[in-house]
XYZ file of C-alpha atoms in Angstrom:
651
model
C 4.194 -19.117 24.318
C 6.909 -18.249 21.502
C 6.159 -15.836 18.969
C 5.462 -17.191 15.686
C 5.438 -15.846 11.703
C 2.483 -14.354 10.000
C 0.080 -16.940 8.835
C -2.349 -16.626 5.901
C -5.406 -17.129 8.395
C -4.144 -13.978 10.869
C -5.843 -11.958 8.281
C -9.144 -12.564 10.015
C -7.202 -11.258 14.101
C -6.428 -8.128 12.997
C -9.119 -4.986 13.838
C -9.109 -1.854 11.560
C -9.597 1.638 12.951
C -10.358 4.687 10.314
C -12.351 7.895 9.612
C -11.109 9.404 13.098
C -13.364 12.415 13.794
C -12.838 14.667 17.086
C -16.133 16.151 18.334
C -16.596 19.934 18.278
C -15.549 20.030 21.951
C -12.531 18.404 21.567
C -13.608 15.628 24.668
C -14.521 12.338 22.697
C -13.503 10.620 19.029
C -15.737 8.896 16.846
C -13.969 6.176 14.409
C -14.854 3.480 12.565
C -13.898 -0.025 14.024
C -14.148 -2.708 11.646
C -13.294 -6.136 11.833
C -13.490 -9.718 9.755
C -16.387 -11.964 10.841
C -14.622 -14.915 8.984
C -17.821 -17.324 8.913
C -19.705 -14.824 7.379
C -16.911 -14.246 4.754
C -17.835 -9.984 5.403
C -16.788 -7.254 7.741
C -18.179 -5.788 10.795
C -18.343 -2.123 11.183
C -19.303 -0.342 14.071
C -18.626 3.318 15.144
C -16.447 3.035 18.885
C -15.971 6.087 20.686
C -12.690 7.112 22.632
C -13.207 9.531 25.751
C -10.485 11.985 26.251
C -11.117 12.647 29.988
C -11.416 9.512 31.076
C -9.033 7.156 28.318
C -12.178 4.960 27.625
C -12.780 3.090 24.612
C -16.271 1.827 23.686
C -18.387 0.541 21.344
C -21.216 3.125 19.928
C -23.209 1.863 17.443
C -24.557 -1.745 17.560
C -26.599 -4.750 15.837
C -26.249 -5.839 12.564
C -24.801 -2.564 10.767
C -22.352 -2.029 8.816
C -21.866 1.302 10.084
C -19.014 4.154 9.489
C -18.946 7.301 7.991
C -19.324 8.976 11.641
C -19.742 13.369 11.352
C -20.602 15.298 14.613
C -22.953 17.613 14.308
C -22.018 21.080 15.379
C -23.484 21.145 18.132
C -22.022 18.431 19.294
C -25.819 16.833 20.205
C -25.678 14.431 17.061
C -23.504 12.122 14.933
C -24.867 11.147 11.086
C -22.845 7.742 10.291
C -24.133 5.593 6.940
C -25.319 2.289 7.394
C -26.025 -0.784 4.624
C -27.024 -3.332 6.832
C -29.444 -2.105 9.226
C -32.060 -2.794 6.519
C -31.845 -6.070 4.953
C -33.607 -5.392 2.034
C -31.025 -2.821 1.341
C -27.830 -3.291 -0.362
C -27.302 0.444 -0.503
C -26.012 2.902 2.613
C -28.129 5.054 3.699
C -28.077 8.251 5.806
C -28.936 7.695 10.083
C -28.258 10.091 12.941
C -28.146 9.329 16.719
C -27.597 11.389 20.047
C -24.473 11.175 21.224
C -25.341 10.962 24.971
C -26.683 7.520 23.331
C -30.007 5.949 22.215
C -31.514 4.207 19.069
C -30.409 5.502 15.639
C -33.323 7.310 13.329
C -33.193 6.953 9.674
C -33.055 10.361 8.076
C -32.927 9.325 4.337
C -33.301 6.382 2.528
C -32.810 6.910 -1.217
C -32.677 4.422 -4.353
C -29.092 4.488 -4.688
C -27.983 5.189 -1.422
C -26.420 8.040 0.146
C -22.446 9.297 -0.404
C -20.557 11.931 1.381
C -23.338 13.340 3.865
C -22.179 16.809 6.161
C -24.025 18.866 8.458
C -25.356 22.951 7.976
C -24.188 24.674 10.626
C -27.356 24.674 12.260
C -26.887 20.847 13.158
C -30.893 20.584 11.754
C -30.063 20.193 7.841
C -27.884 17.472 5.760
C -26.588 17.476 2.567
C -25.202 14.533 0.647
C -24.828 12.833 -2.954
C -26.911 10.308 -4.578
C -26.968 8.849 -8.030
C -30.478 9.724 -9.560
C -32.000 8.900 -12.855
C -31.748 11.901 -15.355
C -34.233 10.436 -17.590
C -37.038 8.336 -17.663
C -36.059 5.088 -15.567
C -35.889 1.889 -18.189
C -38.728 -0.736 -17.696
C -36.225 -3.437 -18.389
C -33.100 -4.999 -16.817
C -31.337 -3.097 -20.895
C -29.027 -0.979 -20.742
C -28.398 2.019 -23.314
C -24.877 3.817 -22.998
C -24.920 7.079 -24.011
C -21.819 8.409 -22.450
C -17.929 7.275 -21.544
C -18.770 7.650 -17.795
C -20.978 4.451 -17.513
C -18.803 2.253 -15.108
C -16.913 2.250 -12.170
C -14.612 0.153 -10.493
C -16.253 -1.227 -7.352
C -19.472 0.635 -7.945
C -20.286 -1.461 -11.288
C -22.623 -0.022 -14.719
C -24.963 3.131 -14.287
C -26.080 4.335 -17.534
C -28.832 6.891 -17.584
C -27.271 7.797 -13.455
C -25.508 10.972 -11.891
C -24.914 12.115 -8.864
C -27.046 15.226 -7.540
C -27.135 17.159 -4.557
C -30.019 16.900 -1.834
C -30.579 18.152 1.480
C -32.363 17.029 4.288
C -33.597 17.550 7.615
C -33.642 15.753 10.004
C -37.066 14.497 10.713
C -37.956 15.648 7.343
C -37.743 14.190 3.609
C -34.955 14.266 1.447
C -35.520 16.955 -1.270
C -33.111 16.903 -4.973
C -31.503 20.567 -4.999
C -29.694 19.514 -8.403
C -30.756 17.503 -11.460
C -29.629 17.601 -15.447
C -27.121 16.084 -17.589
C -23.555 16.551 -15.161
C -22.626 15.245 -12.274
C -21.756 16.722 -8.685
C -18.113 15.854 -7.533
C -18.191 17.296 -4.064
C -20.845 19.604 -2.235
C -19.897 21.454 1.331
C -22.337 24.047 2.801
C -20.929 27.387 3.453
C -20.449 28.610 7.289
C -23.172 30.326 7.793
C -25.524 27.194 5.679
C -26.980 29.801 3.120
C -24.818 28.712 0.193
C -23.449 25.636 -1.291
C -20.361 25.302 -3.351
C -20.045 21.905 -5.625
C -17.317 21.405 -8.075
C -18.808 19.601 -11.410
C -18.325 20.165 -15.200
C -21.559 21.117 -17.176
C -19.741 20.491 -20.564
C -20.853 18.126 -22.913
C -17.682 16.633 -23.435
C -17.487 15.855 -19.218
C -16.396 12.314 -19.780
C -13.626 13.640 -21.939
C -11.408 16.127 -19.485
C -10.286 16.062 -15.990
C -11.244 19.740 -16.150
C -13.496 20.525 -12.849
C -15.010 23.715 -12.071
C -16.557 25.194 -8.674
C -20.117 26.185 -8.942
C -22.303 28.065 -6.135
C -25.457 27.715 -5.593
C -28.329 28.549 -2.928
C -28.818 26.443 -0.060
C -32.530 26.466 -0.992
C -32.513 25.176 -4.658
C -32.034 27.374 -7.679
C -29.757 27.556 -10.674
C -25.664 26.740 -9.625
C -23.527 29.872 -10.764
C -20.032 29.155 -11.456
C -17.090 30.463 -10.283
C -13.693 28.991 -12.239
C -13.025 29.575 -15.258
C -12.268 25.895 -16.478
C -8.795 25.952 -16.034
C -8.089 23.136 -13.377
C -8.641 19.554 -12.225
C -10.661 20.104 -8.883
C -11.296 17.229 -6.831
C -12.218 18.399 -3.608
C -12.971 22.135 -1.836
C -13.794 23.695 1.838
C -14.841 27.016 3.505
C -12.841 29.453 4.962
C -14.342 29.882 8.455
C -15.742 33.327 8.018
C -16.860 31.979 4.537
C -14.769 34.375 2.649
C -13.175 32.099 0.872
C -12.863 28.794 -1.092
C -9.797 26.235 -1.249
C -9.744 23.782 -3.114
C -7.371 20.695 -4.075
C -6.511 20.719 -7.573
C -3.637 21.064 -10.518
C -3.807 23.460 -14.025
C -2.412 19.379 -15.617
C 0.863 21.016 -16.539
C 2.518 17.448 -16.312
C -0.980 15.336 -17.102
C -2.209 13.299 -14.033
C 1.585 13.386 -12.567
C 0.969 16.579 -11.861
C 0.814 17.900 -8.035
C -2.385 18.232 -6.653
C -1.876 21.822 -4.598
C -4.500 23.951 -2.182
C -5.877 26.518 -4.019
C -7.633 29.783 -2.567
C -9.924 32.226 -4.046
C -12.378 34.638 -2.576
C -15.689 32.814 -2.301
C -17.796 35.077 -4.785
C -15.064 34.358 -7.275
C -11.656 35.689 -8.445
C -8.027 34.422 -9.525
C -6.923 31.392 -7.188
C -3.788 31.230 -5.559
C -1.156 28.210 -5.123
C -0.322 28.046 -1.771
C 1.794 25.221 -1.824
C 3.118 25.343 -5.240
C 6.493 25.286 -3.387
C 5.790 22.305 -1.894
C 6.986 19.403 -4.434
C 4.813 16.544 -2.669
C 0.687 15.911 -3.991
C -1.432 17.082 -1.406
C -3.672 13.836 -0.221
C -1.100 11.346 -1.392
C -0.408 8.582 0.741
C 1.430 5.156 1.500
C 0.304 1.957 0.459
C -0.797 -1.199 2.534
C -2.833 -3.515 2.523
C -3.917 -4.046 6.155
C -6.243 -0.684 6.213
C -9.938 0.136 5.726
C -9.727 3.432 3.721
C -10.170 6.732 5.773
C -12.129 9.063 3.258
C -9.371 11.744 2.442
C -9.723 14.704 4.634
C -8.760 17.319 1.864
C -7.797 20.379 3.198
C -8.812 21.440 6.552
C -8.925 25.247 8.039
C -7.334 25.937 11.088
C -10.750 27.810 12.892
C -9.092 31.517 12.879
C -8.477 30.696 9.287
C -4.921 31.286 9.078
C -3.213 28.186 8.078
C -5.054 24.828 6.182
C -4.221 21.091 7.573
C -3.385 18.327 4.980
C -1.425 14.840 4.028
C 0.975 13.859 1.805
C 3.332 11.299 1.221
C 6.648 12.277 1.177
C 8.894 8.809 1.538
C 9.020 6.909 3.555
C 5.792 8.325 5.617
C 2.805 10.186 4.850
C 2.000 12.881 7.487
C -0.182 16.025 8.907
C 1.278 19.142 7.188
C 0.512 22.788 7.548
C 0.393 25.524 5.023
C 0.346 29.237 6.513
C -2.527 31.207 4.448
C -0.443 34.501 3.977
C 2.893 32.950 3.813
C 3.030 29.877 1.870
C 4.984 28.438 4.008
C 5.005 24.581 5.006
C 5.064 23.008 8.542
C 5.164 19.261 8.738
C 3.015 18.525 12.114
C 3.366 14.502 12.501
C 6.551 12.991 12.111
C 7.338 9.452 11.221
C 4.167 7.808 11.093
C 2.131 6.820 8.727
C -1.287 8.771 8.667
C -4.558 8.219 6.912
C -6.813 10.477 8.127
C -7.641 13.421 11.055
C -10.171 15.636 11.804
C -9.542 18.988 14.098
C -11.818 20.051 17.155
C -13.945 23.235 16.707
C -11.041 25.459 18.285
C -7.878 22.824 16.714
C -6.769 22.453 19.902
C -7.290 18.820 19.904
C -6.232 16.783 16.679
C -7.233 13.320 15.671
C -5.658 11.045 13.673
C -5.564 7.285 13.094
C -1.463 6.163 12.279
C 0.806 3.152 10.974
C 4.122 2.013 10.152
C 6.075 -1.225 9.077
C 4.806 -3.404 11.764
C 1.488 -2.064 13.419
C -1.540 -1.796 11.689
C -3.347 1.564 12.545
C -4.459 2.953 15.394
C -5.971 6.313 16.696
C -3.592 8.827 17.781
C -4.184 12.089 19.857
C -2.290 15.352 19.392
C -3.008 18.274 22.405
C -1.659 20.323 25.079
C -0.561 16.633 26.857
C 1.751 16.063 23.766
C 0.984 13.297 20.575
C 0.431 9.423 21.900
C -1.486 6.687 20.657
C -4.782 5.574 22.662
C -5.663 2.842 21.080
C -3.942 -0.699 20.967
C -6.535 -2.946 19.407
C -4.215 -5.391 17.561
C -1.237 -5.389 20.318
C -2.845 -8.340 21.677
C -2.125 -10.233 18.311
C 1.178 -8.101 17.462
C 2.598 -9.937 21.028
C 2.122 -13.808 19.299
C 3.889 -12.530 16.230
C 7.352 -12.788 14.879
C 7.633 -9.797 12.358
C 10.803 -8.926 9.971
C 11.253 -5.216 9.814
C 12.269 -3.573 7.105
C 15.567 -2.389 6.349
C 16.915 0.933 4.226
C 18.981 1.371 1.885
C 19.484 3.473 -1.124
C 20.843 2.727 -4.359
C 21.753 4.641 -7.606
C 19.570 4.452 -10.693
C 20.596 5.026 -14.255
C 20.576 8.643 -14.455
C 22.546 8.874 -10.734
C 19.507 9.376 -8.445
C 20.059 8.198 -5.573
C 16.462 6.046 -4.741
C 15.046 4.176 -1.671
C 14.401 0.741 -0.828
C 14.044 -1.849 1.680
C 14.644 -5.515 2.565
C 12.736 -7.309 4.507
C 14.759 -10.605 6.069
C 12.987 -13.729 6.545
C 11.515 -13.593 10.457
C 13.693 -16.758 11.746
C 16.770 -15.639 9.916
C 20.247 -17.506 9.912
C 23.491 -15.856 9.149
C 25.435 -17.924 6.188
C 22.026 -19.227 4.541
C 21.339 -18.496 1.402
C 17.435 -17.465 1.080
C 14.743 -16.691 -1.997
C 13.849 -13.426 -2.647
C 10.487 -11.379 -4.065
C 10.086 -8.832 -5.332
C 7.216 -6.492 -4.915
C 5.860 -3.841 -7.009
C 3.461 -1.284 -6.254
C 0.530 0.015 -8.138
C -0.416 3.330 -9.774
C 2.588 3.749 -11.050
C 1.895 6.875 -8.782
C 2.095 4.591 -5.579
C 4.653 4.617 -2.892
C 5.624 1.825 -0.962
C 7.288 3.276 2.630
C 6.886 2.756 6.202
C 3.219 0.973 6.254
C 2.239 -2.704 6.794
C 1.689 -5.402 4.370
C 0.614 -8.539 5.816
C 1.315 -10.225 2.453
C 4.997 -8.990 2.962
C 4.873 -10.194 6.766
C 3.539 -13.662 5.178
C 6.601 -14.389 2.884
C 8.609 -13.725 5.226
C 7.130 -16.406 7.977
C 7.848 -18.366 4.646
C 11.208 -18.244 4.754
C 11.617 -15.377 1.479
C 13.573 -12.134 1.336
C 11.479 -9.390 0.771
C 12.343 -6.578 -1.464
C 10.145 -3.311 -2.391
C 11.413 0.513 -4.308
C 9.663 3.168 -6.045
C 11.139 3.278 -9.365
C 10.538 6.443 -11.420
C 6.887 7.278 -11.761
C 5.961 6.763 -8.338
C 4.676 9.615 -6.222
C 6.316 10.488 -3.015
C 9.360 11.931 -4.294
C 7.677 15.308 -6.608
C 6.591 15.992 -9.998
C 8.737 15.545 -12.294
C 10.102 12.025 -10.574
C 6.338 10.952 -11.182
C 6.104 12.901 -14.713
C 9.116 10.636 -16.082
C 6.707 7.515 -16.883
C 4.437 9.210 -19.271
C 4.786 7.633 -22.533
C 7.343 5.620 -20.571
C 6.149 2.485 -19.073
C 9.083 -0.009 -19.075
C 11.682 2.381 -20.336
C 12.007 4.082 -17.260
C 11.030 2.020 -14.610
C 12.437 -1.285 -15.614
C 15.817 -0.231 -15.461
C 15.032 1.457 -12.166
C 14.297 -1.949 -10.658
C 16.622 -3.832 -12.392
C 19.082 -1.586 -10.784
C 17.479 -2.255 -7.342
C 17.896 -5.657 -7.754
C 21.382 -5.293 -8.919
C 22.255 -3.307 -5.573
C 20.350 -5.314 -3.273
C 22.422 -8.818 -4.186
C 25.542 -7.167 -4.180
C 24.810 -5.412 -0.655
C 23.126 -8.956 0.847
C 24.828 -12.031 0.503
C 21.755 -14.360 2.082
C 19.697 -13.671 -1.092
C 20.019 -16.709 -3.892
C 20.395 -15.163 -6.887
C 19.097 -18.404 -8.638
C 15.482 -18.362 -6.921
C 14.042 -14.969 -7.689
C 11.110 -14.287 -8.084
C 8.395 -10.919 -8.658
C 4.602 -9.592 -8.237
C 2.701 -6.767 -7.862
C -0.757 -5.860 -8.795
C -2.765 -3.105 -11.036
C 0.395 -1.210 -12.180
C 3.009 -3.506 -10.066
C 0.835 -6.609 -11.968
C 1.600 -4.869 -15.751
C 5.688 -4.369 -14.579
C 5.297 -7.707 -13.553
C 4.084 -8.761 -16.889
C 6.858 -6.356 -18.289
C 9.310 -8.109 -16.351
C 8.724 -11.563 -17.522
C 8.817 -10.506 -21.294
C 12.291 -8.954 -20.904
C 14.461 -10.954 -18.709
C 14.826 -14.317 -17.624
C 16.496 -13.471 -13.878
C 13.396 -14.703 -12.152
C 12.365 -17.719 -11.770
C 8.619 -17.172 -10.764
C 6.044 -14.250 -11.091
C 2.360 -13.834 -9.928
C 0.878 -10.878 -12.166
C -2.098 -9.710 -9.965
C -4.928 -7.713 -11.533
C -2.719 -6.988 -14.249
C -2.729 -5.292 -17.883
C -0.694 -6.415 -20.497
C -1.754 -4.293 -23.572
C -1.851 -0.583 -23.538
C -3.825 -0.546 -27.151
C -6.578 -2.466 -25.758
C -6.855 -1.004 -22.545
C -7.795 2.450 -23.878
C -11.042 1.262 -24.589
C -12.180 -1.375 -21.578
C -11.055 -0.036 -18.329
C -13.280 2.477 -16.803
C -10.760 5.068 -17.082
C -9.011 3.822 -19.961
C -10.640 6.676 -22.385
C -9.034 9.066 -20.376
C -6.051 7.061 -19.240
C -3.851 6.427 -22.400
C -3.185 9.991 -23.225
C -2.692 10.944 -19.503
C -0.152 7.989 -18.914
C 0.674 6.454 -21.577
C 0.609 9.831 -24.208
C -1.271 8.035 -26.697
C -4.903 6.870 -28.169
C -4.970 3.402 -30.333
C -6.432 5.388 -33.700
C -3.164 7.096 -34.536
C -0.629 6.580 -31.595
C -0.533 2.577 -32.451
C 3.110 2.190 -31.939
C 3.584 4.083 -28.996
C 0.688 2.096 -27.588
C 2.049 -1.159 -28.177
C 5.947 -0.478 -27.730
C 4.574 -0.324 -23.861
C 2.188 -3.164 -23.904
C 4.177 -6.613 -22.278
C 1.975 -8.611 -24.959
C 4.058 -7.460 -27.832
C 7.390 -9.191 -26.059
C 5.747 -12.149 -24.959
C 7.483 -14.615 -27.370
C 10.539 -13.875 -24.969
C 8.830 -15.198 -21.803
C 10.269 -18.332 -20.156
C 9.442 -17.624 -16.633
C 6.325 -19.644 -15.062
C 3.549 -17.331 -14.235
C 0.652 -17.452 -12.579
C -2.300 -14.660 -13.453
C -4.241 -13.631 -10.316
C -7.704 -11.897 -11.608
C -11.224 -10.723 -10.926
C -14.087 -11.040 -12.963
C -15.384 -8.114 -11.743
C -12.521 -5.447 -12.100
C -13.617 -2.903 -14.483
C -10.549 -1.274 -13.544
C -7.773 -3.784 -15.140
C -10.739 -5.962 -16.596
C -10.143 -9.569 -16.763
C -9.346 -9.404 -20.850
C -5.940 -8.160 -19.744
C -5.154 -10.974 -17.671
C -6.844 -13.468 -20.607
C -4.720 -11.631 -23.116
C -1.517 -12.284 -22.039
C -2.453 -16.217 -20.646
C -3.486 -17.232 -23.704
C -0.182 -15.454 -25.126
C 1.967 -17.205 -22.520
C 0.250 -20.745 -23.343
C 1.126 -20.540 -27.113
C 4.443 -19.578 -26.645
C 5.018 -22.758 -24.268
C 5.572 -20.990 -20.774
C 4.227 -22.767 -17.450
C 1.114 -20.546 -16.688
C -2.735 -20.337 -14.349
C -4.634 -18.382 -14.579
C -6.854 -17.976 -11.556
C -10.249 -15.804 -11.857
C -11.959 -14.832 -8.472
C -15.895 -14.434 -8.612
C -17.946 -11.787 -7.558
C -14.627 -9.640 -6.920
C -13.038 -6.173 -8.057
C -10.122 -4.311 -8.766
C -9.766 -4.219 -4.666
C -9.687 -8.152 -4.215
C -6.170 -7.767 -2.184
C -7.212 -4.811 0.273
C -10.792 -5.095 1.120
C -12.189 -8.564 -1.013
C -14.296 -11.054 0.294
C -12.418 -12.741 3.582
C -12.043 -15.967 2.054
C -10.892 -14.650 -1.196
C -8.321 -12.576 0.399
C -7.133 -15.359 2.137
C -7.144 -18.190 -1.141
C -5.146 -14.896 -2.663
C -2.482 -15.262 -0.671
C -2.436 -19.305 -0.776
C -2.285 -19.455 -4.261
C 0.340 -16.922 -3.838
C 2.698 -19.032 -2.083
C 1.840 -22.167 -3.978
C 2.919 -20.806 -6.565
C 6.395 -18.934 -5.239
C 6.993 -22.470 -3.171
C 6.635 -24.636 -6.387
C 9.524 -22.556 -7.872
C 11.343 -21.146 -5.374
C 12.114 -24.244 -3.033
């Protein structure tokens, strides 16, 4: 049988592996195996184990679970994974541990708001973990009063009067609240020897106005959380040295607002001055490449090598994100993959063994071993599907913005290409505007190009991947930097391939890549189509409805509505939209708190009174993550109405 393009429907085929964690003995893996049950519009998550002695590969966990989150206990005799499925009653994860030599799973806590983040003491009897707890009286009725900024999130949804606290538990035991009070607890990790535990939080009143974090210590037993930092830095995540004499933490002193690199920190655990360790290093620790054919590894932060000489991390540096190494006394910087795309690892107890789950261009990811036998892949889950597929890979180039920097992009040729035809062309932008496109699949890209369209993809300035001040350009920016950027792209990539049609252009992207789109319609009239996916169109407005908007205007767009007005609006696409003439289709969903559907009913109703061809299509039930881990249906009427639209206007 022939291979054949993408379809919309292969969606469903294609098996996810994430959350890779290496028990302490280096001999077995536990990951997270998830994969679309189509009639029952959800995913299936199970933890599989891989068997380094033997090569095996087998399920673990079983049933009706949607299980993941595996962590070995130190001893090696237990693994704690969250499940939100093995009670039906329950919408909320909560915490269960089972033997690894196999058997039925306990439940070890079951709280109100289900459990986040769980890790063992290093005991392997006691858990700690993160739940969002009442911090006043609990209302009798379905009202809700808003006292604070931080009510909402994206994908979580409204909890006013809720903050996550710290509790420990053991197993067999009940769970018991260590913290309570008016903050809330970012991050928790026991210290080595499980007497302490640090948590980084901010017990100001003005929290919900400053990315400001400090690190806090407190007794494993309860009592009152001391702190250590002296306010001075955005701290998102921390771990123990291994002798537990000191802290690192990821984190930036906001020199450059949220472009700023996110660098690993140490300090001596009972407090002191912290030191950069990779201030040299012009890349943002944790930062990686975009797809949207992944279930999300939780971000390893940075890992200590066991004799505590060097700490592990990721970042993107274009086009691949990869395992990187930062000596402890030297500063200096190792890169330890190379030319894959990594999400996530974990190390064995003595880092001989490392495990990592991998992508690029055209293979979704799979888990990957590094150890004295060399680095090789030991997983092929989706080859069986890859084999019946025609895929376009991409192609490199570089081209030269306006200020001379030379910038990457690709082109991706339609898969059953023919020299001497002339062919449509998309193009894609990212999100953030801190994202980074590079070498990682996108099954939407794959799908245009079983269509028969060119696709083309950049990171224009403000995206991360190529150092600071690259990202730091946008602020107070948007469209005057990055327009041109991709204008230029453009430019370069018709002059360098003479099988794209000029005349049948056209342009999406979503969350940042949907407002450029937006931007992009109200400023030229080169393309002849444009889908605007969970887009924004007016900076003023946004300030005050997305759930980071308070904090998000001065950070990006260095400005607040009550006296930066002007600034505010000069970057909004709804200001220009009296010089739209390209159709335009608005992909939303109802429930994105992130780019909330006002945006996207903004600028429709805008683009209806000025005349141009425009839908608006709202998807139910959704969030700001339709595209990358929606509803299975959804996903797949997405990318439908995707190429209805492009067809209609395009061919």
């Amino acid at each position: 049988m022939s291979a054949r393009g993408v379809r919309v429907e292969d969606l469903r085929r294609f098996v996810f592996v994430s959350d890779p964690q290496v028990s302490p003995d280096g001999g077995r893996v536990a990951f997270v195996h998830t994969r679309i049950d189509y009639a029952g519009d959800r995913y299936v998550k199970h933890i599989w184990m891989w068997d380094r002695e033997t090569g095996r590969v087998e399920q673990f966990t079983y049933g009706s679970g949607s299980d993941s989150y595996p962590r070995w206990s130190p001893d090696g005799r237990w693994l704690l994974f969250l499940s939100s499925k093995r009670q039906p009653e329950k919408k909320k994860a909560q915490l269960w541990v089972i033997p690894t030599s196999g058997g039925e799973a306990r439940l070890v806590a079951d709280v109100e708001d289900g459990v986040m983040t769980p890790m063992w003491a290093s005991d392997s009897k006691r858990i700690l973990f993160l739940s969002r707890v009442w911090t006043g009286e609990k209302p009798k009725s379905d009202v809700k009063v808003v006292r604070r900024l931080k009510y909402k999130l994206n994908g979580v949804g409204l909890f006013p009067g809720k903050r996550p606290h710290l509790y420990t538990v053991k197993v067999g035991g009940r769970p018991r609240q260590l913290t309570e009070g008016e903050f809330d607890v970012d991050v928790a990790k026991w210290s080595p020897d499980g007497r302490r535990i640090a948590l980084i939080t901010s017990m100001a009143e003005d929290a919900d106005l400053t990315f400001i974090r400090d690190i806090y210590l407190m007794p494993a037993r309860g009592g009152e959380p001391e702190r250590l930092t002296q306010g001075k830095h955005v701290i998102t995540d921390l771990s123990w040295a291994p002798g537990g004499g000191e802290l690192a933490f990821l984190g930036h002193d906001y020199h450059r607002r949220t472009a700023t690199n996110t660098d690993i920190w140490v300090m001596p655990a009972d407090g002191g001055t912290p030191l950069n360790l990779t201030e040299s290093f012009d890349r943002s620790v944790g930062m990686g490449v975009g797809s949207d054919l992944r279930v999300a590894t939780p971000p390893p932060g940075a890992v200590w090598a066991p004799d505590g000489s060097a700490l592990y991390f990721i970042a993107a540096d274009i086009p691949t994100s990869n395992i990187y190494r930062v000596d402890r006394q030297t500063g200096e910087v190792e890169e330890i993959t190379r030319g894959k795309t990594v999400d996530g690892f974990s190390l064995s107890a003595d880092g001989a063994v490392v495990a990592f789950n991998a992508m690029d261009a055209t293979h979704p990811a799979e888990l990957w071993i590094r150890d004295h036998e060399g680095e090789r892949r030991v997983t092929d889950f989706n080859d069986r599907l890859l084999k019946k597929l025609k895929l376009s890979t991409p192609e490199h180039f570089t081209f030269t913005n306006e200020l001379g920097m030379e910038v990457d992009g690709w082109v991706m040729k339609p898969v059953d290409f023919e020299p001497g035809r002339k062919y449509p062309a998309i193009l894609e932008v990212h999100g953030g505007p801190r994202g980074v496109y590079g070498d990682a699949i996108y099954h939407e890209f794959h799908l245009l190009t079983a269509e028969g369209y060119v696709v083309l993809y950049t990171n224009p300035r403000g995206s991360g991947g190529y150092g600071e001040e690259y990202a730091a350009s946008i602020i107070g920016n948007w469209g005057v930097v990055d327009y041109p950027d991709l204008m230029a792209f453009v430019d370069a990539a018709l002059e360098r391939f003479s099988f794209i049609d000029s005349e049948r252009l056209g342009v999406t992207g979503g969350s940042y890549g949907g407002y450029m789109t937006n931007w992009i319609v109200t400023h030229t009239d080169r393309f002849k189509a444009a889908v605007a996916q969970r887009s924004t169109c007016n900076r003023y407005s946004f300030h005050g409805v997305s759930d980071i908007g308070y904090s998000h205007g001065a950070a990006t767009n260095d400005g607040v509505p009550w006296k930066d007005e002007e600034k505010l609006l000069r970057q909004s696409p709804l200001r220009y939209v009296g010089n739209a003439r390209t159709p335009t289709l608005l992909i939303h969903s109802e429930n994105d708190l992130r780019c909330p559907m006002s945006q996207a009913e903004e600028f429709f109703v805008a683009l209806k009174k000025v005349g141009v061809e425009t839908e608006l299509v709202r998807f139910p039930g959704e969030n700001h993550e339709l595209s990358r881990s929606g509803k299975p249906k959804h996903r797949e009427e997405r990318l439908r109405h995707i190429l209805r639209w492009f067809d209609r206007h395009l061919k």
